[in-house]
Coordinates of N, CA, C and O in Angstrom, one line a residue:
M70 N -12.3 8.4 -75.0 CA -11.8 8.6 -73.7 C -10.2 8.5 -73.8 O -9.7 7.6 -74.4
T71 N -9.5 9.5 -73.2 CA -8.1 9.4 -73.3 C -7.5 8.3 -72.5 O -8.2 7.8 -71.5
A72 N -6.3 7.9 -72.8 CA -5.6 6.9 -72.0 C -5.5 7.2 -70.5 O -5.7 6.4 -69.6
E73 N -5.2 8.5 -70.2 CA -5.1 9.0 -68.9 C -6.4 8.9 -68.1 O -6.5 8.4 -67.0
V74 N -7.5 9.3 -68.7 CA -8.8 9.2 -68.1 C -9.2 7.8 -67.9 O -9.7 7.4 -66.8
L75 N -9.0 6.9 -68.9 CA -9.3 5.5 -68.8 C -8.5 4.9 -67.7 O -9.0 4.1 -66.9
Q76 N -7.2 5.2 -67.6 CA -6.3 4.6 -66.5 C -6.8 5.1 -65.2 O -6.9 4.3 -64.2
A77 N -7.2 6.3 -65.0 CA -7.6 6.8 -63.7 C -8.9 6.2 -63.3 O -9.1 5.8 -62.2
K78 N -9.9 6.1 -64.3 CA -11.2 5.4 -64.0 C -11.0 4.0 -63.6 O -11.6 3.5 -62.7
T79 N -10.1 3.3 -64.4 CA -9.9 1.9 -64.1 C -9.2 1.7 -62.7 O -9.6 0.8 -61.9
S80 N -8.3 2.6 -62.4 CA -7.6 2.5 -61.1 C -8.6 2.7 -59.9 O -8.6 1.9 -59.0
V81 N -9.5 3.6 -60.0 CA -10.5 3.9 -59.0 C -11.5 2.7 -58.9 O -11.8 2.3 -57.8
E82 N -11.9 2.2 -60.0 CA -12.9 1.1 -60.0 C -12.3 -0.2 -59.5 O -13.0 -1.1 -59.0
N83 N -11.0 -0.4 -59.6 CA -10.3 -1.6 -59.2 C -10.0 -1.7 -57.8 O -9.6 -2.8 -57.3
V84 N -10.1 -0.7 -57.0 CA -9.9 -0.7 -55.6 C -11.0 -1.3 -54.9 O -12.2 -0.8 -54.9
K85 N -10.8 -2.4 -54.2 CA -11.9 -3.2 -53.6 C -11.5 -3.5 -52.1 O -11.3 -4.6 -51.7
T86 N -11.4 -2.4 -51.4 CA -11.0 -2.6 -50.0 C -12.1 -2.5 -49.0 O -11.9 -2.5 -47.8
G87 N -13.3 -2.4 -49.5 CA -14.5 -2.4 -48.6 C -15.1 -1.0 -48.4 O -16.0 -0.8 -47.6
I88 N -14.5 0.0 -49.1 CA -15.0 1.4 -49.0 C -15.7 1.7 -50.4 O -15.1 1.4 -51.4
Q89 N -16.9 2.1 -50.3 CA -17.6 2.4 -51.6 C -16.9 3.5 -52.4 O -16.2 4.4 -51.9
N90 N -17.0 3.4 -53.7 CA -16.3 4.3 -54.6 C -16.6 5.7 -54.3 O -15.7 6.6 -54.3
A91 N -17.9 6.1 -54.1 CA -18.3 7.5 -53.8 C -17.7 7.9 -52.5 O -17.2 9.1 -52.4
D92 N -17.6 7.1 -51.5 CA -17.0 7.4 -50.2 C -15.5 7.6 -50.4 O -14.9 8.6 -49.9
R93 N -14.8 6.7 -51.2 CA -13.4 6.9 -51.4 C -13.1 8.2 -52.2 O -12.1 8.9 -51.9
Q94 N -14.0 8.6 -53.1 CA -13.8 9.8 -53.8 C -13.9 11.0 -52.9 O -13.1 11.9 -52.9
A95 N -14.9 11.0 -52.0 CA -15.1 12.1 -51.1 C -13.9 12.2 -50.1 O -13.5 13.3 -49.8
V96 N -13.5 11.1 -49.6 CA -12.3 11.1 -48.7 C -11.1 11.6 -49.4 O -10.3 12.4 -48.9
A97 N -10.9 11.1 -50.6 CA -9.7 11.5 -51.4 C -9.7 13.0 -51.7 O -8.6 13.6 -51.6
K98 N -10.9 13.5 -51.9 CA -11.0 15.0 -52.2 C -10.6 15.7 -50.9 O -9.9 16.7 -51.0
A99 N -11.1 15.3 -49.8 CA -10.8 16.0 -48.5 C -9.3 15.8 -48.2 O -8.7 16.7 -47.6
L100 N -8.7 14.6 -48.5 CA -7.3 14.4 -48.3 C -6.5 15.3 -49.2 O -5.4 15.8 -48.8
A101 N -7.0 15.6 -50.4 CA -6.2 16.5 -51.3 C -6.2 17.9 -50.8 O -5.1 18.5 -50.9
K102 N -7.3 18.3 -50.1 CA -7.2 19.6 -49.5 C -6.3 19.6 -48.3 O -5.5 20.6 -48.1
S103 N -6.3 18.6 -47.5 CA -5.3 18.5 -46.4 C -3.9 18.5 -46.9 O -3.0 19.1 -46.3
L104 N -3.7 17.8 -48.0 CA -2.3 17.8 -48.6 C -1.9 19.2 -49.0 O -0.8 19.6 -48.7
A105 N -2.8 19.9 -49.7 CA -2.5 21.2 -50.2 C -2.2 22.2 -49.0 O -1.3 23.0 -49.0
D106 N -3.1 22.1 -47.9 CA -2.9 22.9 -46.8 C -1.6 22.6 -46.1 O -0.8 23.5 -45.7
S107 N -1.3 21.3 -46.0 CA 0.0 20.9 -45.3 C 1.2 21.4 -46.1 O 2.2 21.8 -45.5
Y108 N 1.1 21.3 -47.4 CA 2.2 21.7 -48.2 C 2.4 23.2 -48.1 O 3.5 23.7 -48.0
A109 N 1.3 24.0 -48.2 CA 1.4 25.4 -48.1 C 2.0 25.8 -46.7 O 2.8 26.7 -46.6
L110 N 1.5 25.2 -45.7 CA 2.1 25.5 -44.3 C 3.5 25.1 -44.2 O 4.3 25.8 -43.6
Y111 N 3.9 24.0 -44.8 CA 5.3 23.5 -44.9 C 6.2 24.6 -45.5 O 7.2 25.0 -44.9
V112 N 5.8 25.1 -46.6 CA 6.6 26.1 -47.3 C 6.6 27.4 -46.5 O 7.7 28.0 -46.4
K113 N 5.5 27.8 -45.9 CA 5.5 29.0 -45.1 C 6.4 28.9 -43.9 O 7.2 29.8 -43.6
T114 N 6.3 27.7 -43.2 CA 7.1 27.5 -42.0 C 8.6 27.5 -42.4 O 9.3 28.1 -41.6
Q115 N 8.9 26.9 -43.5 CA 10.3 26.9 -43.8 C 10.8 28.3 -44.2 O 11.9 28.7 -43.8
G116 N 10.0 29.1 -44.8 CA 10.3 30.5 -45.1 C 10.5 31.3 -43.9 O 11.4 32.1 -43.8
F117 N 9.6 31.1 -42.9 CA 9.8 31.8 -41.6 C 11.1 31.4 -40.9 O 11.8 32.2 -40.3
H118 N 11.4 30.1 -41.0 CA 12.6 29.6 -40.4 C 13.8 30.3 -41.0 O 14.7 30.7 -40.3
W119 N 13.8 30.5 -42.3 CA 14.9 31.2 -43.0 C 15.0 32.7 -42.6 O 16.1 33.2 -42.6
N120 N 13.9 33.3 -42.4 CA 13.8 34.8 -42.4 C 13.6 35.4 -41.0 O 13.6 36.6 -40.9
V121 N 13.4 34.6 -40.0 CA 13.1 35.2 -38.7 C 14.3 35.9 -38.1 O 15.5 35.5 -38.3
V122 N 14.1 37.1 -37.5 CA 15.1 37.9 -36.9 C 14.5 38.4 -35.6 O 13.3 38.4 -35.3
G123 N 15.4 38.9 -34.8 CA 15.0 39.6 -33.5 C 15.1 38.7 -32.3 O 15.7 37.6 -32.4
P124 N 14.5 39.1 -31.2 CA 14.7 38.4 -29.9 C 14.1 37.0 -29.9 O 14.5 36.2 -29.1
L125 N 13.2 36.7 -30.8 CA 12.6 35.3 -30.9 C 13.4 34.4 -31.8 O 13.0 33.3 -32.1
F126 N 14.5 34.9 -32.4 CA 15.2 34.2 -33.5 C 15.5 32.8 -33.1 O 15.0 31.8 -33.8
Y127 N 16.2 32.5 -32.0 CA 16.7 31.2 -31.8 C 15.6 30.2 -31.5 O 15.5 29.1 -32.1
G128 N 14.7 30.5 -30.7 CA 13.5 29.6 -30.4 C 12.7 29.4 -31.6 O 12.3 28.2 -31.8
L129 N 12.3 30.4 -32.3 CA 11.5 30.2 -33.5 C 12.2 29.5 -34.6 O 11.6 28.7 -35.3
H130 N 13.5 29.8 -34.8 CA 14.3 29.1 -35.8 C 14.3 27.6 -35.5 O 14.1 26.8 -36.4
K131 N 14.6 27.2 -34.3 CA 14.7 25.8 -34.0 C 13.3 25.2 -34.1 O 13.2 24.0 -34.6
L132 N 12.3 25.8 -33.5 CA 10.9 25.2 -33.5 C 10.4 25.1 -35.0 O 9.8 24.0 -35.3
T133 N 10.6 26.1 -35.8 CA 10.0 26.0 -37.2 C 10.8 24.9 -37.9 O 10.2 24.2 -38.8
E134 N 12.1 24.7 -37.7 CA 12.8 23.6 -38.3 C 12.2 22.2 -37.9 O 12.0 21.4 -38.8
A135 N 12.0 22.0 -36.7 CA 11.4 20.8 -36.2 C 10.0 20.6 -36.9 O 9.6 19.5 -37.3
Q136 N 9.2 21.7 -36.9 CA 7.9 21.6 -37.5 C 7.9 21.3 -39.0 O 7.1 20.5 -39.5
Y137 N 8.7 22.0 -39.7 CA 8.7 21.7 -41.2 C 9.2 20.3 -41.5 O 8.8 19.7 -42.5
E138 N 10.2 19.8 -40.7 CA 10.7 18.5 -41.0 C 9.6 17.5 -40.7 O 9.4 16.5 -41.4
E139 N 8.8 17.7 -39.6 CA 7.7 16.8 -39.3 C 6.7 16.8 -40.4 O 6.1 15.8 -40.8
M140 N 6.4 18.0 -40.9 CA 5.3 18.1 -41.9 C 5.8 17.5 -43.2 O 5.0 16.9 -44.0
A141 N 7.1 17.5 -43.5 CA 7.6 16.9 -44.8 C 7.2 15.4 -44.8 O 6.7 14.9 -45.9
A142 N 7.4 14.7 -43.7 CA 7.0 13.3 -43.7 C 5.5 13.1 -43.8 O 5.0 12.2 -44.5
A143 N 4.8 14.0 -43.2 CA 3.3 13.9 -43.2 C 2.8 14.1 -44.6 O 1.8 13.5 -45.0
I144 N 3.4 15.0 -45.3 CA 2.9 15.3 -46.7 C 3.0 14.1 -47.5 O 2.1 13.8 -48.3
D145 N 4.1 13.4 -47.4 CA 4.2 12.1 -48.2 C 3.2 11.1 -47.8 O 2.6 10.4 -48.6
E146 N 2.9 11.0 -46.5 CA 1.9 10.0 -46.0 C 0.5 10.4 -46.5 O -0.2 9.5 -46.9
I147 N 0.2 11.6 -46.5 CA -1.1 12.0 -47.0 C -1.3 11.7 -48.5 O -2.3 11.2 -48.9
A148 N -0.2 12.1 -49.3 CA -0.3 11.8 -50.7 C -0.4 10.3 -51.0 O -1.2 9.9 -51.9
E149 N 0.3 9.5 -50.3 CA 0.3 8.1 -50.5 C -1.1 7.5 -50.1 O -1.5 6.5 -50.7
R150 N -1.7 8.1 -49.1 CA -3.1 7.6 -48.7 C -4.1 7.9 -49.8 O -4.9 7.1 -50.1
I151 N -3.9 9.1 -50.5 CA -4.8 9.4 -51.6 C -4.6 8.3 -52.7 O -5.6 7.8 -53.3
R152 N -3.4 8.0 -53.0 CA -3.1 7.0 -54.0 C -3.6 5.6 -53.6 O -4.1 4.9 -54.4
A153 N -3.5 5.3 -52.3 CA -4.1 4.0 -51.8 C -5.6 3.9 -52.0 O -6.1 2.8 -52.2
L154 N -6.2 5.0 -52.0 CA -7.7 5.1 -52.2 C -8.0 5.0 -53.7 O -9.2 5.0 -54.1
G155 N -7.0 5.0 -54.6 CA -7.2 4.8 -56.0 C -7.3 6.1 -56.8 O -7.6 6.1 -57.9
H156 N -6.9 7.2 -56.1 CA -7.0 8.5 -56.8 C -5.7 9.2 -56.9 O -4.8 8.9 -56.2
P157 N -5.5 10.0 -57.9 CA -4.2 10.7 -58.1 C -4.1 11.8 -57.0 O -5.0 12.5 -56.7
S158 N -2.9 12.0 -56.6 CA -2.6 13.1 -55.6 C -2.3 14.3 -56.4 O -1.6 14.3 -57.4
P159 N -2.8 15.5 -55.9 CA -2.5 16.7 -56.5 C -1.0 17.0 -56.4 O -0.4 16.5 -55.4
A160 N -0.4 17.6 -57.4 CA 1.0 17.9 -57.4 C 1.3 19.2 -58.0 O 0.6 19.5 -59.0
G161 N 2.2 20.0 -57.5 CA 2.6 21.2 -58.1 C 1.9 22.4 -57.4 O 0.8 22.3 -56.8
F162 N 2.6 23.5 -57.4 CA 2.1 24.8 -56.8 C 0.7 25.2 -57.2 O -0.1 25.6 -56.4
A163 N 0.5 25.1 -58.5 CA -0.8 25.5 -59.0 C -2.0 24.7 -58.5 O -3.0 25.2 -58.1
A164 N -1.8 23.4 -58.4 CA -2.8 22.5 -57.9 C -3.0 22.8 -56.4 O -4.1 22.8 -56.0
F165 N -1.9 23.0 -55.7 CA -2.0 23.2 -54.2 C -2.7 24.6 -54.0 O -3.5 24.7 -53.1
A166 N -2.4 25.6 -54.8 CA -2.9 26.9 -54.6 C -4.5 26.9 -54.8 O -5.2 27.7 -54.1
K167 N -5.0 26.1 -55.7 CA -6.4 26.0 -55.9 C -7.1 25.3 -54.7 O -8.3 25.6 -54.5
L168 N -6.4 24.5 -54.0 CA -7.1 23.7 -52.9 C -6.8 24.2 -51.5 O -7.6 23.9 -50.6
T169 N -5.8 25.0 -51.3 CA -5.4 25.4 -49.9 C -6.2 26.5 -49.3 O -6.7 27.4 -50.1
S170 N -6.3 26.5 -48.0 CA -6.9 27.6 -47.2 C -5.9 28.5 -46.6 O -6.2 29.5 -46.0
I171 N -4.6 28.1 -46.7 CA -3.5 28.7 -46.1 C -3.0 29.9 -47.0 O -2.7 29.7 -48.2
K172 N -3.0 31.1 -46.4 CA -2.5 32.2 -47.2 C -1.0 32.3 -47.2 O -0.3 32.0 -46.2
D173 N -0.5 32.7 -48.4 CA 0.9 32.8 -48.6 C 1.5 34.0 -47.8 O 0.7 34.9 -47.4
S174 N 2.8 34.0 -47.5 CA 3.4 35.1 -46.8 C 4.8 35.3 -47.4 O 5.5 34.3 -47.8
D175 N 5.3 36.5 -47.3 CA 6.7 36.8 -47.8 C 7.7 36.6 -46.7 O 8.9 36.7 -47.0
G176 N 7.3 36.4 -45.4 CA 8.3 36.1 -44.4 C 9.1 37.3 -43.9 O 10.1 37.1 -43.3
T177 N 8.5 38.5 -44.1 CA 9.2 39.7 -43.6 C 8.7 40.3 -42.3 O 9.2 41.3 -41.9
Q178 N 7.6 39.7 -41.8 CA 7.1 40.2 -40.6 C 7.9 39.9 -39.3 O 8.9 39.1 -39.4
S179 N 7.6 40.5 -38.2 CA 8.3 40.2 -37.0 C 8.1 38.8 -36.5 O 7.1 38.1 -37.0
G180 N 9.0 38.3 -35.7 CA 8.9 36.9 -35.2 C 7.5 36.7 -34.5 O 6.9 35.6 -34.7
E181 N 7.0 37.6 -33.7 CA 5.7 37.5 -33.1 C 4.6 37.4 -34.1 O 3.7 36.5 -33.9
K182 N 4.6 38.2 -35.1 CA 3.6 38.1 -36.1 C 3.7 36.7 -36.9 O 2.7 36.2 -37.2
M183 N 4.9 36.3 -37.1 CA 5.1 34.9 -37.7 C 4.4 33.9 -36.9 O 3.7 33.0 -37.4
I184 N 4.7 33.9 -35.6 CA 4.1 33.0 -34.7 C 2.6 33.0 -34.7 O 1.9 32.0 -34.8
R185 N 2.0 34.2 -34.6 CA 0.5 34.3 -34.6 C 0.0 33.8 -35.9 O -1.1 33.2 -36.0
E186 N 0.6 34.0 -37.0 CA 0.2 33.5 -38.3 C 0.3 32.0 -38.4 O -0.7 31.3 -38.8
L187 N 1.3 31.4 -37.9 CA 1.5 30.0 -37.8 C 0.4 29.4 -36.9 O -0.1 28.3 -37.3
I188 N 0.1 30.0 -35.8 CA -0.9 29.5 -34.9 C -2.2 29.4 -35.6 O -2.9 28.4 -35.6
A189 N -2.6 30.5 -36.3 CA -3.9 30.5 -37.0 C -3.9 29.5 -38.1 O -4.9 28.8 -38.3
D190 N -2.8 29.3 -38.8 CA -2.8 28.3 -39.9 C -2.9 26.8 -39.3 O -3.6 26.0 -39.9
H191 N -2.2 26.6 -38.3 CA -2.3 25.2 -37.7 C -3.7 25.0 -37.1 O -4.2 23.9 -37.3
E192 N -4.3 26.0 -36.6 CA -5.7 25.9 -36.1 C -6.7 25.6 -37.3 O -7.6 24.8 -37.2
T193 N -6.4 26.3 -38.4 CA -7.3 26.1 -39.6 C -7.2 24.7 -40.1 O -8.2 24.0 -40.4
I194 N -5.9 24.1 -40.1 CA -5.7 22.8 -40.6 C -6.3 21.8 -39.6 O -6.9 20.8 -39.9
A195 N -6.2 22.1 -38.3 CA -6.8 21.2 -37.2 C -8.3 21.1 -37.4 O -8.9 20.0 -37.3
R196 N -9.0 22.2 -37.7 CA -10.4 22.1 -37.9 C -10.8 21.3 -39.1 O -11.7 20.5 -39.1
S197 N -10.0 21.5 -40.2 CA -10.2 20.7 -41.4 C -10.0 19.2 -41.2 O -10.7 18.3 -41.7
L198 N -9.0 18.9 -40.4 CA -8.6 17.5 -40.1 C -9.7 16.8 -39.2 O -10.0 15.6 -39.4
R199 N -10.3 17.6 -38.4 CA -11.4 17.1 -37.5 C -12.6 16.6 -38.5 O -13.1 15.6 -38.3
E200 N -12.9 17.5 -39.4 CA -13.9 17.1 -40.4 C -13.5 15.9 -41.2 O -14.4 15.1 -41.5
L201 N -12.3 15.9 -41.6 CA -11.8 14.7 -42.4 C -11.9 13.4 -41.6 O -12.4 12.4 -42.1
A202 N -11.5 13.5 -40.3 CA -11.6 12.3 -39.5 C -13.1 11.8 -39.4 O -13.3 10.6 -39.5
E203 N -14.0 12.7 -39.3 CA -15.4 12.3 -39.2 C -15.9 11.8 -40.5 O -16.7 10.8 -40.5
L204 N -15.5 12.4 -41.6 CA -15.9 11.9 -42.9 C -15.4 10.5 -43.2 O -16.1 9.6 -43.6
A205 N -14.1 10.3 -42.9 CA -13.5 9.0 -43.1 C -14.1 7.9 -42.2 O -14.4 6.8 -42.6
D206 N -14.4 8.3 -40.9 CA -15.0 7.4 -40.0 C -16.4 7.0 -40.5 O -16.7 5.8 -40.5
G207 N -17.1 7.9 -41.0 CA -18.5 7.6 -41.6 C -18.4 6.7 -42.8 O -19.4 6.0 -43.1
A208 N -17.3 6.8 -43.5 CA -17.2 6.0 -44.7 C -16.6 4.6 -44.4 O -16.4 3.8 -45.3
G209 N -16.3 4.4 -43.2 CA -15.6 3.1 -42.8 C -14.2 3.0 -43.2 O -13.6 2.0 -43.3
D210 N -13.5 4.2 -43.3 CA -12.1 4.3 -43.7 C -11.3 4.5 -42.5 O -10.9 5.7 -42.2
A211 N -11.0 3.5 -41.7 CA -10.3 3.6 -40.5 C -8.9 4.1 -40.7 O -8.3 4.9 -39.9
A212 N -8.2 3.7 -41.8 CA -6.9 4.2 -42.1 C -6.8 5.7 -42.2 O -5.9 6.4 -41.6
T213 N -7.7 6.3 -43.0 CA -7.7 7.7 -43.2 C -8.1 8.4 -41.9 O -7.5 9.5 -41.5
A214 N -9.1 7.9 -41.2 CA -9.5 8.5 -39.9 C -8.3 8.5 -38.9 O -8.1 9.5 -38.2
D215 N -7.5 7.4 -38.9 CA -6.4 7.4 -38.0 C -5.3 8.4 -38.5 O -4.8 9.1 -37.6
L216 N -5.1 8.5 -39.8 CA -4.1 9.5 -40.3 C -4.6 10.9 -39.9 O -3.8 11.7 -39.4
A217 N -5.8 11.2 -40.1 CA -6.3 12.5 -39.8 C -6.2 12.8 -38.3 O -5.8 13.9 -37.9
T218 N -6.5 11.8 -37.5 CA -6.3 12.0 -36.0 C -4.9 12.2 -35.6 O -4.6 13.1 -34.8
R219 N -4.0 11.5 -36.2 CA -2.5 11.7 -35.9 C -2.1 13.1 -36.3 O -1.3 13.8 -35.7
R220 N -2.6 13.5 -37.5 CA -2.2 14.9 -38.0 C -2.8 15.9 -37.1 O -2.2 17.0 -36.9
L221 N -4.0 15.7 -36.7 CA -4.7 16.7 -35.8 C -3.9 16.8 -34.5 O -3.6 18.0 -34.1
D222 N -3.4 15.7 -34.0 CA -2.6 15.8 -32.8 C -1.3 16.6 -33.0 O -0.9 17.4 -32.2
A223 N -0.7 16.4 -34.2 CA 0.6 17.1 -34.5 C 0.3 18.6 -34.6 O 1.1 19.4 -34.1
H224 N -0.8 19.0 -35.3 CA -1.1 20.4 -35.4 C -1.5 21.1 -34.1 O -1.1 22.2 -33.8
E225 N -2.2 20.4 -33.3 CA -2.6 20.9 -32.0 C -1.3 21.1 -31.1 O -1.2 22.1 -30.3
K226 N -0.4 20.1 -31.2 CA 0.9 20.2 -30.4 C 1.7 21.4 -31.0 O 2.3 22.2 -30.2
A227 N 1.7 21.6 -32.3 CA 2.4 22.8 -32.9 C 1.9 24.1 -32.3 O 2.6 25.0 -32.0
V228 N 0.5 24.2 -32.2 CA -0.1 25.4 -31.7 C 0.3 25.6 -30.3 O 0.7 26.7 -29.9
W229 N 0.3 24.6 -29.5 CA 0.8 24.7 -28.1 C 2.2 25.2 -28.0 O 2.5 26.1 -27.2
M230 N 3.1 24.7 -28.8 CA 4.5 25.1 -28.7 C 4.7 26.5 -29.2 O 5.5 27.3 -28.6
L231 N 4.0 26.9 -30.3 CA 4.1 28.2 -30.8 C 3.5 29.2 -29.7 O 4.1 30.3 -29.5
R232 N 2.4 28.9 -29.1 CA 1.8 29.8 -28.1 C 2.8 30.0 -26.9 O 2.9 31.1 -26.4
A233 N 3.5 28.9 -26.6 CA 4.4 29.0 -25.5 C 5.6 30.0 -25.8 O 6.1 30.6 -24.8
L234 N 5.9 30.1 -27.0 CA 7.0 31.1 -27.4 C 6.6 32.5 -27.1 O 7.5 33.4 -26.8
I235 N 5.3 32.8 -27.2 CA 4.9 34.2 -26.9 C 4.0 34.3 -25.6 O 3.4 35.3 -25.4
A236 N 4.1 33.2 -24.8 CA 3.4 33.1 -23.5 C 1.9 33.5 -23.7 O 1.4 34.3 -22.9
E237 N 1.3 33.0 -24.7 CA -0.2 33.3 -24.9 C -1.0 32.2 -24.4 O -0.8 31.0 -24.5

């Protein structure tokens, strides 16, 4: 057994917070997907912020800046929760690309198309977070359930604000 595998195994087994090892593993796996989705949406949102043009420029530029700044803090919180459960957090574009449901974009579409894409992405993450909250709750992991619920609220608010830009 390599030192890295032994260290990871020991770390997981040493966490004694009242959540079963198998439950912590399942929750950490779901959190890793949430982390990857959040990071992918963060990068996309920032790219749209940089590249938006046209009549929606000012509103979308300001809104996407607020949203990607909010997501940056959330990404750190999600990664740290995975670590608190005794598991390594995925890191790097390749790891995130394997886990995410969010499709990449080059940021060259119209402002309205950017908004519609961001709405769909936030809704995708919201559905996933709902499942994470239920999984965590069933595992007795109140901290992760709370985190998922707070993130769900943030993504649903983002959808509301984006829809308001196009009066949908």
